[in-house]
mmCIF file of C-alpha atoms in Angstrom:
data_model
loop_
_atom_site.group_PDB
_atom_site.id
_atom_site.type_symbol
_atom_site.label_atom_id
_atom_site.label_comp_id
_atom_site.label_asym_id
_atom_site.label_seq_id
_atom_site.Cartn_x
_atom_site.Cartn_y
_atom_site.Cartn_z
ATOM 1 C CA UNK K 1 -6.965 -3.339 8.314
ATOM 2 C CA UNK K 2 -10.218 -1.911 9.651
ATOM 3 C CA UNK K 3 -9.751 1.354 7.768
ATOM 4 C CA UNK K 4 -9.031 -0.471 4.501
ATOM 5 C CA UNK K 5 -12.130 -2.608 4.957
ATOM 6 C CA UNK K 6 -14.323 0.455 5.447
ATOM 7 C CA UNK K 7 -12.996 2.552 2.539
ATOM 8 C CA UNK K 8 -14.822 1.793 -0.725
ATOM 9 C CA UNK K 9 -12.467 0.631 -3.471
ATOM 10 C CA UNK K 10 -9.515 0.360 -1.081
ATOM 11 C CA UNK K 11 -7.016 -2.448 -1.517
ATOM 12 C CA UNK K 12 -4.781 -3.391 1.397
ATOM 13 C CA UNK K 13 -1.210 -4.248 0.428
ATOM 14 C CA UNK K 14 0.908 -5.843 3.139
ATOM 15 C CA UNK K 15 4.672 -5.495 2.932
ATOM 16 C CA UNK K 16 6.522 -7.609 5.524
ATOM 17 C CA UNK K 17 9.068 -5.621 7.497
ATOM 18 C CA UNK K 18 7.741 -2.291 6.223
ATOM 19 C CA UNK K 19 8.274 0.889 8.196
ATOM 20 C CA UNK K 20 7.584 4.580 7.550
ATOM 21 C CA UNK K 21 10.176 4.696 4.768
ATOM 22 C CA UNK K 22 8.272 2.267 2.560
ATOM 23 C CA UNK K 23 9.167 3.912 -0.793
ATOM 24 C CA UNK K 24 12.862 3.679 0.112
ATOM 25 C CA UNK K 25 12.840 0.228 1.703
ATOM 26 C CA UNK K 26 10.442 -1.565 -0.662
ATOM 27 C CA UNK K 27 10.003 0.460 -3.860
ATOM 28 C CA UNK K 28 8.769 -2.541 -5.880
ATOM 29 C CA UNK K 29 5.448 -2.991 -4.036
ATOM 30 C CA UNK K 30 4.889 0.779 -3.981
ATOM 31 C CA UNK K 31 5.378 1.071 -7.739
ATOM 32 C CA UNK K 32 3.185 -1.993 -8.381
ATOM 33 C CA UNK K 33 0.379 -0.542 -6.235
ATOM 34 C CA UNK K 34 0.586 2.814 -8.000
ATOM 35 C CA UNK K 35 0.569 1.206 -11.433
ATOM 36 C CA UNK K 36 -2.530 -0.797 -10.481
ATOM 37 C CA UNK K 37 -4.524 2.382 -9.850
ATOM 38 C CA UNK K 38 -7.165 3.212 -12.458
ATOM 39 C CA UNK K 39 -6.356 6.076 -14.799
#
């Protein structure tokens, strides 16, 4: 959380139960976060 707070323009997305295989375990939040990025 501290790193996200200190990085300009950063948005912290919490995914309950997430581990290091986030794209495999919870692809929906990953895709949503990527789609929300500015072009």
